[in-house]
Amino acid sequence: MSSLAGKTGIVFGVANKRSIAWAIAQAWAKEGAKLAFTYQGERVKENVEELAGTFGADTLILPCDVTKDEDIASVFKAVGEKFGKLDLLLHSVAFAPKAALEGRFVDTTRDAYLVAHNVSAYSLVALARAAEPLMTNGGSIIGMSYFGAEKVVPHYNVMGVAKASLEASTRYLAYDLGPKKIRVNCISAGPVNTLAARGIAGFSAMLKTYEERSPLKRNLVPEELGATGVFLASDGAACITGQVIYVDGGYSIMGM
Ligand code: 0WE
């Protein structure tokens, strides 16, 4: 039952107990993985220390702004010194300026477009490159995506374009890293009530729509993202790479 025993991982994107990253980290830890965590900004430092601290006092907790190369370098230096190698990496990080998620996509500013892609998509490439030398025994890299990458979801706007870039980056990374037995996949989650979803107009209507229209007639529970994260991290997924796995109750298969 300890499918990840002896594996080490790093988790980017825990902000609080509702974070998707936290759901997957808990599931990884329960399966025996030893984890490091990064946090973005002093505001969430305490949250992450309190959550990750439950795994023992020697859990690595490091600051990392994924748009800063020097932050990424010091995170992987510390992981190399502490763990000696790395098996798992979760990228659960996204940001677009709020204004870009409210108006029309056609009005997206150059700055909002660049910020969204830098934080939400390029960061996966930068993290994968930094992880590669530590993944000496192969590895599993997971990014988080959303249906708005593929089809138009009103107001998701530039985030949809950035998630399309994240998914395409996943495929190109899978190709480059495949010979080293490093797999790269995305989990495309249905809507989850996280900090990132708070304040998004119409979010609760969206949860209701998934309940009404998805084949399974319900929303996901975070534990189901954890279970998919464990599967993709495990040897059971040893021949799966470059894929986008939907955890959305089947919503995305519907044409009407
Ligand atoms: O990827 C996301 C949201 C990511 C996100 C959230 C925010 C809110 C606060 C990125 N940047 C920001 N910037 C902020 O200032 N999701 C999949 C959740 C989400 O966001 C939406 C959605 C869904 C679903 C926005 C519009 C429409 C649907």
CSV table of N, CA, C and O in Angstrom, one decimal, residues 87-142:
chain,number,residue,atom,x,y,z
A,87,ASP,N,12.4,12.2,-7.3
A,87,ASP,CA,11.5,11.3,-8.1
A,87,ASP,C,10.3,12.0,-8.6
A,87,ASP,O,9.8,11.7,-9.7
A,88,LEU,N,9.8,12.9,-7.8
A,88,LEU,CA,8.4,13.5,-8.1
A,88,LEU,C,8.5,15.0,-8.1
A,88,LEU,O,9.2,15.6,-7.2
A,89,LEU,N,7.7,15.6,-9.0
A,89,LEU,CA,7.6,17.1,-8.9
A,89,LEU,C,6.2,17.5,-9.3
A,89,LEU,O,5.7,17.0,-10.3
A,90,LEU,N,5.5,18.2,-8.4
A,90,LEU,CA,4.2,18.7,-8.7
A,90,LEU,C,4.3,20.2,-9.0
A,90,LEU,O,4.7,21.0,-8.1
A,91,HIS,N,3.8,20.7,-10.1
A,91,HIS,CA,3.6,22.1,-10.5
A,91,HIS,C,2.1,22.4,-10.4
A,91,HIS,O,1.3,21.9,-11.2
A,92,SER,N,1.8,23.2,-9.4
A,92,SER,CA,0.4,23.6,-9.2
A,92,SER,C,0.3,25.1,-9.0
A,92,SER,O,-0.1,25.6,-7.9
A,93,VAL,N,0.8,25.8,-10.0
A,93,VAL,CA,1.1,27.3,-9.9
A,93,VAL,C,0.5,27.9,-11.1
A,93,VAL,O,0.7,27.5,-12.2
A,94,ALA,N,-0.3,29.0,-10.9
A,94,ALA,CA,-0.8,29.8,-12.0
A,94,ALA,C,-1.2,31.2,-11.5
A,94,ALA,O,-1.5,31.4,-10.3
A,95,PHE,N,-1.0,32.1,-12.4
A,95,PHE,CA,-1.5,33.5,-12.1
A,95,PHE,C,-1.7,34.3,-13.4
A,95,PHE,O,-0.8,34.2,-14.3
A,96,ALA,N,-2.8,35.0,-13.4
A,96,ALA,CA,-3.0,36.1,-14.4
A,96,ALA,C,-3.6,37.3,-13.6
A,96,ALA,O,-4.3,37.1,-12.6
A,97,PRO,N,-3.2,38.5,-14.0
A,97,PRO,CA,-3.8,39.6,-13.3
A,97,PRO,C,-5.3,39.6,-13.4
A,97,PRO,O,-5.9,39.2,-14.4
A,98,LYS,N,-5.9,39.9,-12.3
A,98,LYS,CA,-7.4,39.8,-12.1
A,98,LYS,C,-8.1,40.4,-13.3
A,98,LYS,O,-9.1,39.8,-13.8
A,99,ALA,N,-7.7,41.6,-13.7
A,99,ALA,CA,-8.4,42.3,-14.8
A,99,ALA,C,-8.5,41.5,-16.0
A,99,ALA,O,-9.5,41.6,-16.8
A,100,ALA,N,-7.5,40.7,-16.3
A,100,ALA,CA,-7.5,39.8,-17.5
A,100,ALA,C,-8.5,38.7,-17.4
A,100,ALA,O,-8.8,38.1,-18.5
A,101,LEU,N,-9.0,38.4,-16.2
A,101,LEU,CA,-10.0,37.3,-16.1
A,101,LEU,C,-11.4,37.8,-16.0
A,101,LEU,O,-12.3,37.1,-15.7
A,102,GLU,N,-11.5,39.1,-16.2
A,102,GLU,CA,-12.8,39.8,-16.0
A,102,GLU,C,-13.4,40.3,-17.3
A,102,GLU,O,-14.6,40.0,-17.6
A,103,GLY,N,-12.6,40.9,-18.1
A,103,GLY,CA,-13.1,41.6,-19.3
A,103,GLY,C,-13.1,40.6,-20.5
A,103,GLY,O,-13.3,39.4,-20.3
A,104,ARG,N,-12.9,41.2,-21.7
A,104,ARG,CA,-12.8,40.4,-22.9
A,104,ARG,C,-11.4,39.9,-23.2
A,104,ARG,O,-10.4,40.7,-23.0
A,105,PHE,N,-11.2,38.7,-23.7
A,105,PHE,CA,-9.9,38.2,-24.1
A,105,PHE,C,-9.2,39.2,-25.0
A,105,PHE,O,-8.0,39.4,-24.9
A,106,VAL,N,-9.9,39.7,-25.9
A,106,VAL,CA,-9.3,40.6,-27.0
A,106,VAL,C,-8.6,41.8,-26.3
A,106,VAL,O,-7.7,42.4,-26.9
A,107,ASP,N,-9.0,42.2,-25.1
A,107,ASP,CA,-8.4,43.3,-24.4
A,107,ASP,C,-7.2,43.0,-23.6
A,107,ASP,O,-6.7,43.8,-22.8
A,108,THR,N,-6.8,41.7,-23.6
A,108,THR,CA,-5.6,41.3,-22.8
A,108,THR,C,-4.4,42.2,-23.1
A,108,THR,O,-4.0,42.3,-24.3
A,109,THR,N,-3.8,42.7,-22.1
A,109,THR,CA,-2.6,43.6,-22.3
A,109,THR,C,-1.4,42.7,-22.5
A,109,THR,O,-1.4,41.5,-22.1
A,110,ARG,N,-0.4,43.3,-23.1
A,110,ARG,CA,0.9,42.5,-23.3
A,110,ARG,C,1.4,42.1,-22.0
A,110,ARG,O,1.9,40.9,-21.9
A,111,ASP,N,1.4,43.0,-21.0
A,111,ASP,CA,1.9,42.6,-19.7
A,111,ASP,C,1.2,41.5,-19.1
A,111,ASP,O,1.8,40.5,-18.5
A,112,ALA,N,-0.2,41.5,-19.1
A,112,ALA,CA,-1.0,40.4,-18.5
A,112,ALA,C,-0.7,39.1,-19.2
A,112,ALA,O,-0.6,38.0,-18.6
A,113,TYR,N,-0.6,39.2,-20.5
A,113,TYR,CA,-0.3,38.0,-21.3
A,113,TYR,C,1.1,37.4,-20.9
A,113,TYR,O,1.2,36.1,-20.7
A,114,LEU,N,2.1,38.2,-20.8
A,114,LEU,CA,3.4,37.8,-20.5
A,114,LEU,C,3.5,37.2,-19.1
A,114,LEU,O,4.1,36.2,-18.8
A,115,VAL,N,2.9,37.9,-18.1
A,115,VAL,CA,2.9,37.5,-16.7
A,115,VAL,C,2.2,36.1,-16.6
A,115,VAL,O,2.7,35.2,-16.0
A,116,ALA,N,1.0,36.0,-17.3
A,116,ALA,CA,0.3,34.7,-17.2
A,116,ALA,C,1.1,33.5,-17.7
A,116,ALA,O,1.1,32.4,-17.1
A,117,HIS,N,1.8,33.8,-18.9
A,117,HIS,CA,2.6,32.7,-19.5
A,117,HIS,C,3.8,32.4,-18.7
A,117,HIS,O,4.3,31.3,-18.5
A,118,ASN,N,4.4,33.5,-18.1
A,118,ASN,CA,5.7,33.3,-17.4
A,118,ASN,C,5.4,32.5,-16.1
A,118,ASN,O,6.1,31.5,-15.8
A,119,VAL,N,4.4,32.9,-15.3
A,119,VAL,CA,4.1,32.2,-14.1
A,119,VAL,C,3.5,30.8,-14.3
A,119,VAL,O,3.8,29.9,-13.6
A,120,SER,N,2.6,30.7,-15.3
A,120,SER,CA,1.7,29.5,-15.3
A,120,SER,C,2.2,28.5,-16.3
A,120,SER,O,1.9,27.3,-16.2
A,121,ALA,N,3.1,28.8,-17.3
A,121,ALA,CA,3.5,27.9,-18.3
A,121,ALA,C,5.1,27.8,-18.4
A,121,ALA,O,5.6,26.7,-18.2
A,122,TYR,N,5.8,28.9,-18.5
A,122,TYR,CA,7.2,28.8,-18.6
A,122,TYR,C,7.8,28.1,-17.4
A,122,TYR,O,8.8,27.4,-17.5
A,123,SER,N,7.2,28.4,-16.3
A,123,SER,CA,7.8,27.9,-15.0
A,123,SER,C,7.9,26.4,-15.0
A,123,SER,O,8.8,25.8,-14.4
A,124,LEU,N,7.0,25.7,-15.7
A,124,LEU,CA,7.1,24.2,-15.8
A,124,LEU,C,8.4,23.8,-16.5
A,124,LEU,O,9.0,22.9,-16.1
A,125,VAL,N,8.7,24.5,-17.5
A,125,VAL,CA,9.9,24.2,-18.3
A,125,VAL,C,11.1,24.5,-17.4
A,125,VAL,O,12.1,23.7,-17.3
A,126,ALA,N,11.1,25.6,-16.7
A,126,ALA,CA,12.3,26.0,-15.9
A,126,ALA,C,12.4,24.9,-14.7
A,126,ALA,O,13.6,24.5,-14.4
A,127,LEU,N,11.3,24.5,-14.1
A,127,LEU,CA,11.4,23.6,-13.0
A,127,LEU,C,11.8,22.2,-13.5
A,127,LEU,O,12.6,21.5,-12.9
A,128,ALA,N,11.3,21.8,-14.7
A,128,ALA,CA,11.7,20.5,-15.2
A,128,ALA,C,13.2,20.4,-15.6
A,128,ALA,O,13.9,19.5,-15.3
A,129,ARG,N,13.7,21.5,-16.1
A,129,ARG,CA,15.2,21.6,-16.4
A,129,ARG,C,16.0,21.5,-15.2
A,129,ARG,O,17.1,20.9,-15.1
A,130,ALA,N,15.6,22.2,-14.1
A,130,ALA,CA,16.3,22.1,-12.8
A,130,ALA,C,16.2,20.8,-12.1
A,130,ALA,O,17.1,20.3,-11.5
A,131,ALA,N,15.1,20.1,-12.4
A,131,ALA,CA,14.8,18.8,-11.7
A,131,ALA,C,15.6,17.7,-12.4
A,131,ALA,O,16.0,16.7,-11.8
A,132,GLU,N,15.8,17.8,-13.7
A,132,GLU,CA,16.4,16.8,-14.6
A,132,GLU,C,17.6,16.1,-14.0
A,132,GLU,O,17.7,14.9,-13.9
A,133,PRO,N,18.6,16.9,-13.6
A,133,PRO,CA,19.9,16.3,-13.1
A,133,PRO,C,19.7,15.5,-11.8
A,133,PRO,O,20.5,14.7,-11.4
A,134,LEU,N,18.6,15.8,-11.0
A,134,LEU,CA,18.3,15.1,-9.8
A,134,LEU,C,17.5,13.9,-10.0
A,134,LEU,O,17.4,13.0,-9.1
A,135,MET,N,16.8,13.8,-11.1
A,135,MET,CA,16.0,12.6,-11.4
A,135,MET,C,16.8,11.5,-12.0
A,135,MET,O,16.5,11.1,-13.2
A,136,THR,N,17.7,11.0,-11.3
A,136,THR,CA,18.7,10.1,-11.8
A,136,THR,C,18.1,8.7,-12.0
A,136,THR,O,18.7,7.8,-12.7
A,137,ASN,N,17.0,8.4,-11.3
A,137,ASN,CA,16.4,7.1,-11.4
A,137,ASN,C,15.0,7.2,-12.2
A,137,ASN,O,14.1,6.5,-11.9
A,138,GLY,N,14.9,8.1,-13.1
A,138,GLY,CA,13.7,8.5,-13.7
A,138,GLY,C,12.9,9.4,-12.8
A,138,GLY,O,13.3,9.8,-11.8
A,139,GLY,N,11.6,9.7,-13.2
A,139,GLY,CA,10.8,10.6,-12.4
A,139,GLY,C,9.5,10.8,-13.0
A,139,GLY,O,9.2,10.4,-14.1
A,140,SER,N,8.6,11.5,-12.2
A,140,SER,CA,7.3,11.9,-12.6
A,140,SER,C,7.0,13.3,-12.3
A,140,SER,O,7.1,13.7,-11.2
A,141,ILE,N,6.8,14.1,-13.4
A,141,ILE,CA,6.5,15.5,-13.3
A,141,ILE,C,5.0,15.7,-13.6
A,141,ILE,O,4.6,15.2,-14.7
A,142,ILE,N,4.3,16.4,-12.8
A,142,ILE,CA,2.9,16.6,-13.0
A,142,ILE,C,2.6,18.1,-12.9
A,142,ILE,O,3.0,18.8,-12.0
